[in-house]
Amino acid sequence: MTHNINDRGLAVIVLAAGQGTRMKSSLPKVLHRIGGRPLVGHVIDTALALAPERVVLVVRHERDLVAGTVIEQTPGVVIVDQDDVPGTGRAVELALDALDDFTGDVLVLSGDVPLLDSDTLTGLVGAHRDGSAAATVLSAVLEDATGYGRVIRDAEGAVTRIVEQKDATPDEAAVHEINAGVYVFEAQALRAHLSLVGTANAQGEKYLTDVVALLRDSRLVVAAASAPDAAAALGVNDRVQLAEAARLLNARTVRRWQLEGATILDPATTWIDVDAKLASDVTVLPNTHILGATVVDAGATIGPDTSLVHCEVGENATVTRTDATLAVIGAGATVGPFAYLRPGTHLGARGKIGTFVETKNSTIGERSKVPHLSYIGDTTIGTGVNLGAGAITANYDDIAKHRTEIGDEVHTGSHNVFVAPVRIGDGAKTGAGAVVRKDVPAGALALSIAPQRNIEGWVESNRPGTGAADVAARARSAQKADDGSQEEDR
Ligand code: UD1
Ligand code: MG
């Protein structure tokens, strides 16, 4: 008989109480991130796709931090605290208590198995119900099974028990079929048999996996369903596995956007977080990181060597060799190469932030350009503005930050300093090297540099014997001779 997946109730238990000793980290293991999200966040997200009645998260190590992070992402999750009895079996036992008299199927997930996808889970629950099993274990066949629990079968191929690597005989350790740490249990059978689990094993823990043999002793059916994609079973216990999981997740994400119409030249050096979005005909050049909730609109080109964190990039914009966080880049705008856009940067449509330019908390209007070697902070720039090379907004007076306001169609000379607070009126201009300390009225030309004075012969008088003095003397006598002959010609 086939069951609809929703025929019976489904509750999900996510195990996240462990410290993750092998990570050697002050951060709890399940909060380490891949694809921009904590490991446990991926697990919860996948579980939600099955629309379970309840989701329970078991915590202990750094409980407030772990629970807080999960609740922020998914407010409806029920938090259960594990006591001092260690082990995955104890964690599930306490979670079951929190589920009261729940009678359907219980899906147990490990907070450190992040690549599990909802199709695999739906298949597992379906197989469990079709087989009328008391427990169905998700398994995978791995070339290198090191560290995982092994699925032990009898001569008929039926699952008899799961043995942890540390407790395995050499024959058992040679088995390549592993327990993915993902299971469906019939709630009542699980409750009845968990209480029988002891701690007589290498780690002195109450293993959830021991329930398998106990169910078999009660003549109940235990099945193992193989994961269609072995990567889904990858458990993260150390930093090597963390990097492997990150790489596999990224490969999935890159492929998804390629199939949605983005050109991604080099998947191996392109990192895209799971929350980022790329429109069609976006081009991503090598060595580019598109992170957080970054959104890139159609036709834009990003990279090479670019990192965008929580940015919005408009249609057909070009962002080259740039580091940007919380910045908005308008349609058709160009950024870089070698630009640093800090939070609060808004670049208008067809605007430009060019080479070796740093911006922060500033709005640069449509068609306005900051092309070279500049720092623009706490500034509002109107439309059609061009700032000369080397523009600096001096926004900080050692006590507070102040704003610079630049109107529309302003063109400034090279190497200007705008000492904030200061306003430059519409259509105004400034001379090269100006230090603008006072407001400039609309349409005015601001000059702040004293007239140039040349002191003849200064180098020969003050730096005698240097190379500069020698060549200057030569040039000056040649000039004199030249002047003399011109005199004669006249
Ligand atoms: C576990 C399985 C192993 C399986 C592997 C798959 C057991 C005994 N072993 O081993 O068969 O191959 O996962 O990845 O279950 N946790 C708690 N409370 C605890 C201990 C752990 O909530 O007291 C949580 C951890 O935070 C983690 C998960 O359970 O998210 C698995 O624990 P971990 O210590 O990583 O178990 P493994 O050694 O990987
Ligand atoms: Mg693990």
Tab-separated table of N, CA and C in Angstrom, residues 147-262:
chain	number	residue	atom	x	y	z
A	147	GLY	N	35.171	7.309	10.200
A	147	GLY	CA	34.490	8.185	11.145
A	147	GLY	C	32.989	7.981	11.245
A	148	TYR	N	32.402	7.363	10.257
A	148	TYR	CA	30.949	7.171	10.275
A	148	TYR	C	30.574	5.859	10.966
A	149	GLY	N	29.314	5.786	11.420
A	149	GLY	CA	28.762	4.515	11.871
A	149	GLY	C	28.498	3.636	10.640
A	150	ARG	N	28.740	2.326	10.788
A	150	ARG	CA	28.544	1.419	9.648
A	150	ARG	C	27.195	0.702	9.777
A	151	VAL	N	26.537	0.490	8.639
A	151	VAL	CA	25.268	-0.236	8.603
A	151	VAL	C	25.600	-1.716	8.421
A	152	ILE	N	25.246	-2.525	9.420
A	152	ILE	CA	25.557	-3.959	9.375
A	152	ILE	C	24.299	-4.730	8.971
A	153	ARG	N	24.445	-5.573	7.951
A	153	ARG	CA	23.305	-6.349	7.459
A	153	ARG	C	23.568	-7.845	7.676
A	154	ASP	N	22.478	-8.624	7.748
A	154	ASP	CA	22.637	-10.080	7.887
A	154	ASP	C	22.733	-10.725	6.499
A	155	ALA	N	22.787	-12.068	6.489
A	155	ALA	CA	22.981	-12.789	5.228
A	155	ALA	C	21.869	-12.486	4.217
A	156	GLU	N	20.691	-12.176	4.716
A	156	GLU	CA	19.560	-11.861	3.819
A	156	GLU	C	19.584	-10.392	3.373
A	157	GLY	N	20.504	-9.638	3.918
A	157	GLY	CA	20.593	-8.228	3.543
A	157	GLY	C	19.768	-7.313	4.431
A	158	ALA	N	19.137	-7.877	5.472
A	158	ALA	CA	18.342	-7.031	6.368
A	158	ALA	C	19.275	-6.305	7.349
A	159	VAL	N	18.928	-5.058	7.690
A	159	VAL	CA	19.749	-4.276	8.624
A	159	VAL	C	19.617	-4.875	10.016
A	160	THR	N	20.748	-5.187	10.649
A	160	THR	CA	20.678	-5.750	12.006
A	160	THR	C	21.106	-4.738	13.062
A	161	ARG	N	22.105	-3.929	12.729
A	161	ARG	CA	22.525	-2.921	13.698
A	161	ARG	C	23.411	-1.877	13.032
A	162	ILE	N	23.664	-0.828	13.789
A	162	ILE	CA	24.624	0.176	13.333
A	162	ILE	C	25.730	0.185	14.363
A	163	VAL	N	26.973	0.160	13.868
A	163	VAL	CA	28.092	0.161	14.813
A	163	VAL	C	28.977	1.385	14.536
A	164	GLU	N	29.321	2.071	15.605
A	164	GLU	CA	30.210	3.228	15.466
A	164	GLU	C	31.618	2.742	15.136
A	165	GLN	N	32.356	3.549	14.422
A	165	GLN	CA	33.719	3.163	14.033
A	165	GLN	C	34.547	2.749	15.251
A	166	LYS	N	34.390	3.517	16.338
A	166	LYS	CA	35.204	3.247	17.537
A	166	LYS	C	34.857	1.915	18.201
A	167	ASP	N	33.658	1.395	17.895
A	167	ASP	CA	33.239	0.132	18.516
A	167	ASP	C	33.278	-1.021	17.516
A	168	ALA	N	33.714	-0.770	16.296
A	168	ALA	CA	33.603	-1.778	15.231
A	168	ALA	C	34.742	-2.792	15.276
A	169	THR	N	34.426	-4.036	14.912
A	169	THR	CA	35.463	-5.042	14.678
A	169	THR	C	36.107	-4.705	13.325
A	170	PRO	N	37.291	-5.260	13.032
A	170	PRO	CA	37.909	-4.975	11.723
A	170	PRO	C	36.977	-5.324	10.557
A	171	ASP	N	36.227	-6.409	10.657
A	171	ASP	CA	35.286	-6.778	9.590
A	171	ASP	C	34.202	-5.717	9.420
A	172	GLU	N	33.685	-5.247	10.543
A	172	GLU	CA	32.630	-4.231	10.485
A	172	GLU	C	33.177	-2.910	9.942
A	173	ALA	N	34.391	-2.589	10.351
A	173	ALA	CA	35.005	-1.339	9.888
A	173	ALA	C	35.260	-1.365	8.384
A	174	ALA	N	35.343	-2.577	7.812
A	174	ALA	CA	35.592	-2.699	6.369
A	174	ALA	C	34.335	-2.448	5.539
A	175	VAL	N	33.174	-2.299	6.206
A	175	VAL	CA	31.913	-2.045	5.492
A	175	VAL	C	31.903	-0.605	4.962
A	176	HIS	N	31.432	-0.442	3.732
A	176	HIS	CA	31.418	0.902	3.131
A	176	HIS	C	30.058	1.593	3.226
A	177	GLU	N	29.031	0.846	3.658
A	177	GLU	CA	27.718	1.475	3.789
A	177	GLU	C	27.643	2.175	5.138
A	178	ILE	N	27.407	3.499	5.120
A	178	ILE	CA	27.444	4.264	6.367
A	178	ILE	C	26.064	4.792	6.745
A	179	ASN	N	25.931	5.095	8.022
A	179	ASN	CA	24.731	5.729	8.557
A	179	ASN	C	24.893	7.238	8.380
A	180	ALA	N	23.954	7.865	7.663
A	180	ALA	CA	24.060	9.300	7.400
A	180	ALA	C	23.658	10.144	8.611
A	181	GLY	N	23.176	9.491	9.666
A	181	GLY	CA	22.744	10.266	10.833
A	181	GLY	C	21.377	10.892	10.615
A	182	VAL	N	20.612	10.296	9.707
A	182	VAL	CA	19.279	10.786	9.332
A	182	VAL	C	18.353	9.580	9.352
A	183	TYR	N	17.228	9.670	10.089
A	183	TYR	CA	16.394	8.497	10.309
A	183	TYR	C	14.933	8.900	10.363
A	184	VAL	N	14.058	7.948	10.026
A	184	VAL	CA	12.635	8.101	10.331
A	184	VAL	C	12.267	6.973	11.283
A	185	PHE	N	11.573	7.321	12.367
A	185	PHE	CA	11.136	6.309	13.333
A	185	PHE	C	9.629	6.419	13.521
A	186	GLU	N	9.026	5.313	13.803
A	186	GLU	CA	7.640	5.320	14.254
A	186	GLU	C	7.720	5.755	15.731
A	187	ALA	N	6.999	6.801	16.100
A	187	ALA	CA	7.227	7.470	17.389
A	187	ALA	C	7.132	6.536	18.598
A	188	GLN	N	6.084	5.686	18.618
A	188	GLN	CA	5.900	4.852	19.815
A	188	GLN	C	6.997	3.806	19.958
A	189	ALA	N	7.389	3.202	18.840
A	189	ALA	CA	8.460	2.188	18.886
A	189	ALA	C	9.768	2.838	19.348
A	190	LEU	N	10.003	4.057	18.864
A	190	LEU	CA	11.224	4.766	19.243
A	190	LEU	C	11.231	5.034	20.748
A	191	ARG	N	10.106	5.551	21.249
A	191	ARG	CA	9.982	5.866	22.670
A	191	ARG	C	10.235	4.627	23.530
A	192	ALA	N	9.609	3.528	23.143
A	192	ALA	CA	9.703	2.290	23.932
A	192	ALA	C	11.134	1.750	23.963
A	193	HIS	N	11.862	1.880	22.836
A	193	HIS	CA	13.182	1.254	22.764
A	193	HIS	C	14.331	2.162	23.192
A	194	LEU	N	14.134	3.457	23.122
A	194	LEU	CA	15.207	4.379	23.548
A	194	LEU	C	15.524	4.206	25.025
A	195	SER	N	14.472	3.912	25.801
A	195	SER	CA	14.688	3.786	27.248
A	195	SER	C	15.570	2.578	27.569
A	196	LEU	N	15.713	1.659	26.604
A	196	LEU	CA	16.527	0.466	26.833
A	196	LEU	C	18.006	0.661	26.463
A	197	VAL	N	18.312	1.802	25.828
A	197	VAL	CA	19.682	2.013	25.352
A	197	VAL	C	20.610	2.318	26.533
A	198	GLY	N	21.753	1.656	26.563
A	198	GLY	CA	22.734	1.891	27.628
A	198	GLY	C	23.901	2.729	27.126
A	199	THR	N	24.957	2.757	27.936
A	199	THR	CA	26.108	3.578	27.558
A	199	THR	C	27.392	2.742	27.513
A	200	ALA	N	27.239	1.415	27.364
A	200	ALA	CA	28.411	0.541	27.352
A	200	ALA	C	29.064	0.531	25.966
A	201	ASN	N	29.757	1.590	25.661
A	201	ASN	CA	30.465	1.663	24.381
A	201	ASN	C	31.722	2.505	24.555
A	202	ALA	N	32.495	2.602	23.490
A	202	ALA	CA	33.802	3.263	23.557
A	202	ALA	C	33.716	4.700	24.054
A	203	GLN	N	32.593	5.393	23.760
A	203	GLN	CA	32.493	6.802	24.143
A	203	GLN	C	31.666	7.024	25.405
A	204	GLY	N	31.123	5.924	25.969
A	204	GLY	CA	30.293	6.043	27.167
A	204	GLY	C	29.072	6.914	26.951
A	205	GLU	N	28.531	6.880	25.738
A	205	GLU	CA	27.372	7.721	25.401
A	205	GLU	C	26.154	6.864	25.107
A	206	LYS	N	25.002	7.505	25.225
A	206	LYS	CA	23.763	6.838	24.857
A	206	LYS	C	23.556	7.051	23.357
A	207	TYR	N	23.873	6.011	22.573
A	207	TYR	CA	23.823	6.134	21.111
A	207	TYR	C	22.402	5.949	20.578
A	208	LEU	N	21.943	6.845	19.766
A	208	LEU	CA	20.661	6.660	19.070
A	208	LEU	C	20.716	5.422	18.169
A	209	THR	N	21.907	5.195	17.632
A	209	THR	CA	22.077	4.094	16.673
A	209	THR	C	21.828	2.730	17.302
A	210	ASP	N	21.945	2.636	18.639
A	210	ASP	CA	21.704	1.350	19.305
A	210	ASP	C	20.238	0.933	19.250
A	211	VAL	N	19.349	1.879	18.974
A	211	VAL	CA	17.919	1.564	18.870
A	211	VAL	C	17.673	0.553	17.752
A	212	VAL	N	18.496	0.624	16.719
A	212	VAL	CA	18.303	-0.252	15.555
A	212	VAL	C	18.308	-1.729	15.970
A	213	ALA	N	19.358	-2.145	16.703
A	213	ALA	CA	19.446	-3.549	17.120
A	213	ALA	C	18.313	-3.911	18.086
A	214	LEU	N	17.938	-2.951	18.950
A	214	LEU	CA	16.858	-3.214	19.916
A	214	LEU	C	15.518	-3.415	19.212
A	215	LEU	N	15.267	-2.634	18.159
A	215	LEU	CA	14.033	-2.799	17.387
A	215	LEU	C	14.010	-4.178	16.731
A	216	ARG	N	15.163	-4.578	16.216
A	216	ARG	CA	15.282	-5.899	15.593
A	216	ARG	C	15.000	-7.008	16.611
A	217	ASP	N	15.524	-6.825	17.830
A	217	ASP	CA	15.269	-7.816	18.886
A	217	ASP	C	13.775	-7.956	19.150
A	218	SER	N	13.033	-6.863	18.935
A	218	SER	CA	11.578	-6.910	19.142
A	218	SER	C	10.858	-7.351	17.869
A	219	ARG	N	11.637	-7.861	16.901
A	219	ARG	CA	11.071	-8.359	15.646
A	219	ARG	C	10.367	-7.254	14.836
A	220	LEU	N	10.825	-6.062	14.961
A	220	LEU	CA	10.274	-4.963	14.153
A	220	LEU	C	11.167	-4.751	12.930
A	221	VAL	N	10.591	-4.168	11.907
A	221	VAL	CA	11.329	-3.978	10.652
A	221	VAL	C	12.201	-2.726	10.723
A	222	VAL	N	13.479	-2.890	10.399
A	222	VAL	CA	14.372	-1.742	10.249
A	222	VAL	C	14.912	-1.765	8.821
A	223	ALA	N	14.762	-0.659	8.115
A	223	ALA	CA	15.233	-0.594	6.728
A	223	ALA	C	16.320	0.472	6.611
A	224	ALA	N	17.111	0.346	5.562
A	224	ALA	CA	18.071	1.410	5.237
A	224	ALA	C	17.822	1.803	3.785
A	225	ALA	N	17.627	3.095	3.559
A	225	ALA	CA	17.416	3.590	2.196
A	225	ALA	C	18.644	4.368	1.782
A	226	SER	N	19.156	4.036	0.618
A	226	SER	CA	20.400	4.643	0.158
A	226	SER	C	20.140	6.045	-0.392
A	227	ALA	N	20.971	7.010	0.000
A	227	ALA	CA	20.827	8.380	-0.508
A	227	ALA	C	21.174	8.395	-2.002
A	228	PRO	N	20.314	8.990	-2.847
A	228	PRO	CA	20.608	9.017	-4.284
A	228	PRO	C	21.944	9.714	-4.579
A	229	ASP	N	22.267	10.729	-3.789
A	229	ASP	CA	23.527	11.449	-3.975
A	229	ASP	C	24.305	11.339	-2.654
A	230	ALA	N	25.430	10.615	-2.701
A	230	ALA	CA	26.180	10.355	-1.465
A	230	ALA	C	26.622	11.646	-0.773
A	231	ALA	N	26.776	12.747	-1.540
A	231	ALA	CA	27.188	14.017	-0.941
A	231	ALA	C	26.191	14.467	0.119
A	232	ALA	N	24.913	14.101	-0.058
A	232	ALA	CA	23.875	14.506	0.887
A	232	ALA	C	24.138	13.958	2.279
A	233	ALA	N	24.921	12.900	2.362
A	233	ALA	CA	25.186	12.252	3.646
A	233	ALA	C	26.419	12.807	4.348
A	234	LEU	N	27.117	13.731	3.719
A	234	LEU	CA	28.368	14.224	4.303
A	234	LEU	C	28.150	14.846	5.682
A	235	GLY	N	28.800	14.289	6.683
A	235	GLY	CA	28.729	14.835	8.034
A	235	GLY	C	29.948	15.702	8.272
A	236	VAL	N	29.730	16.846	8.921
A	236	VAL	CA	30.841	17.760	9.170
A	236	VAL	C	31.293	17.596	10.617
A	237	ASN	N	32.465	17.002	10.789
A	237	ASN	CA	33.010	16.841	12.138
A	237	ASN	C	34.297	17.623	12.347
A	238	ASP	N	34.979	17.932	11.245
A	238	ASP	CA	36.219	18.704	11.368
A	238	ASP	C	36.280	19.743	10.233
A	239	ARG	N	37.349	20.530	10.229
A	239	ARG	CA	37.442	21.641	9.258
A	239	ARG	C	37.662	21.139	7.833
A	240	VAL	N	38.231	19.954	7.711
A	240	VAL	CA	38.430	19.394	6.365
A	240	VAL	C	37.065	19.099	5.749
A	241	GLN	N	36.201	18.484	6.562
A	241	GLN	CA	34.859	18.181	6.067
A	241	GLN	C	34.032	19.456	5.879
A	242	LEU	N	34.313	20.472	6.689
A	242	LEU	CA	33.612	21.752	6.539
A	242	LEU	C	33.906	22.346	5.155
A	243	ALA	N	35.190	22.332	4.775
A	243	ALA	CA	35.583	22.871	3.473
A	243	ALA	C	34.990	22.040	2.335
A	244	GLU	N	34.967	20.731	2.525
A	244	GLU	CA	34.405	19.837	1.511
A	244	GLU	C	32.904	20.118	1.339
A	245	ALA	N	32.204	20.289	2.455
A	245	ALA	CA	30.762	20.578	2.385
A	245	ALA	C	30.530	21.925	1.703
A	246	ALA	N	31.369	22.914	2.045
A	246	ALA	CA	31.221	24.243	1.439
A	246	ALA	C	31.413	24.162	-0.076
A	247	ARG	N	32.400	23.388	-0.496
A	247	ARG	CA	32.694	23.257	-1.924
A	247	ARG	C	31.538	22.570	-2.662
A	248	LEU	N	31.012	21.505	-2.070
A	248	LEU	CA	29.916	20.778	-2.718
A	248	LEU	C	28.652	21.639	-2.795
A	249	LEU	N	28.373	22.362	-1.707
A	249	LEU	CA	27.193	23.235	-1.711
A	249	LEU	C	27.350	24.323	-2.770
A	250	ASN	N	28.567	24.893	-2.829
A	250	ASN	CA	28.821	25.956	-3.799
A	250	ASN	C	28.665	25.441	-5.234
A	251	ALA	N	29.148	24.235	-5.480
A	251	ALA	CA	29.023	23.655	-6.822
A	251	ALA	C	27.547	23.541	-7.207
A	252	ARG	N	26.719	23.156	-6.234
A	252	ARG	CA	25.275	23.065	-6.471
A	252	ARG	C	24.689	24.441	-6.798
A	253	THR	N	25.097	25.444	-6.000
A	253	THR	CA	24.563	26.799	-6.180
A	253	THR	C	24.985	27.369	-7.528
A	254	VAL	N	26.254	27.206	-7.876
A	254	VAL	CA	26.751	27.718	-9.159
A	254	VAL	C	25.983	27.077	-10.309
A	255	ARG	N	25.823	25.771	-10.225
A	255	ARG	CA	25.111	25.039	-11.283
A	255	ARG	C	23.653	25.542	-11.414
A	256	ARG	N	23.013	25.778	-10.272
A	256	ARG	CA	21.628	26.262	-10.280
A	256	ARG	C	21.548	27.580	-11.051
A	257	TRP	N	22.470	28.516	-10.794
A	257	TRP	CA	22.417	29.818	-11.468
A	257	TRP	C	22.827	29.705	-12.927
A	258	GLN	N	23.724	28.800	-13.235
A	258	GLN	CA	24.065	28.574	-14.645
A	258	GLN	C	22.828	28.110	-15.400
A	259	LEU	N	22.067	27.194	-14.791
A	259	LEU	CA	20.864	26.687	-15.456
A	259	LEU	C	19.772	27.753	-15.523
A	260	GLU	N	19.884	28.777	-14.663
A	260	GLU	CA	18.935	29.903	-14.708
A	260	GLU	C	19.388	30.976	-15.686
A	261	GLY	N	20.531	30.777	-16.337
A	261	GLY	CA	20.925	31.718	-17.384
A	261	GLY	C	22.068	32.661	-17.054
A	262	ALA	N	22.835	32.362	-16.020
A	262	ALA	CA	24.016	33.180	-15.721
A	262	ALA	C	25.248	32.516	-16.328
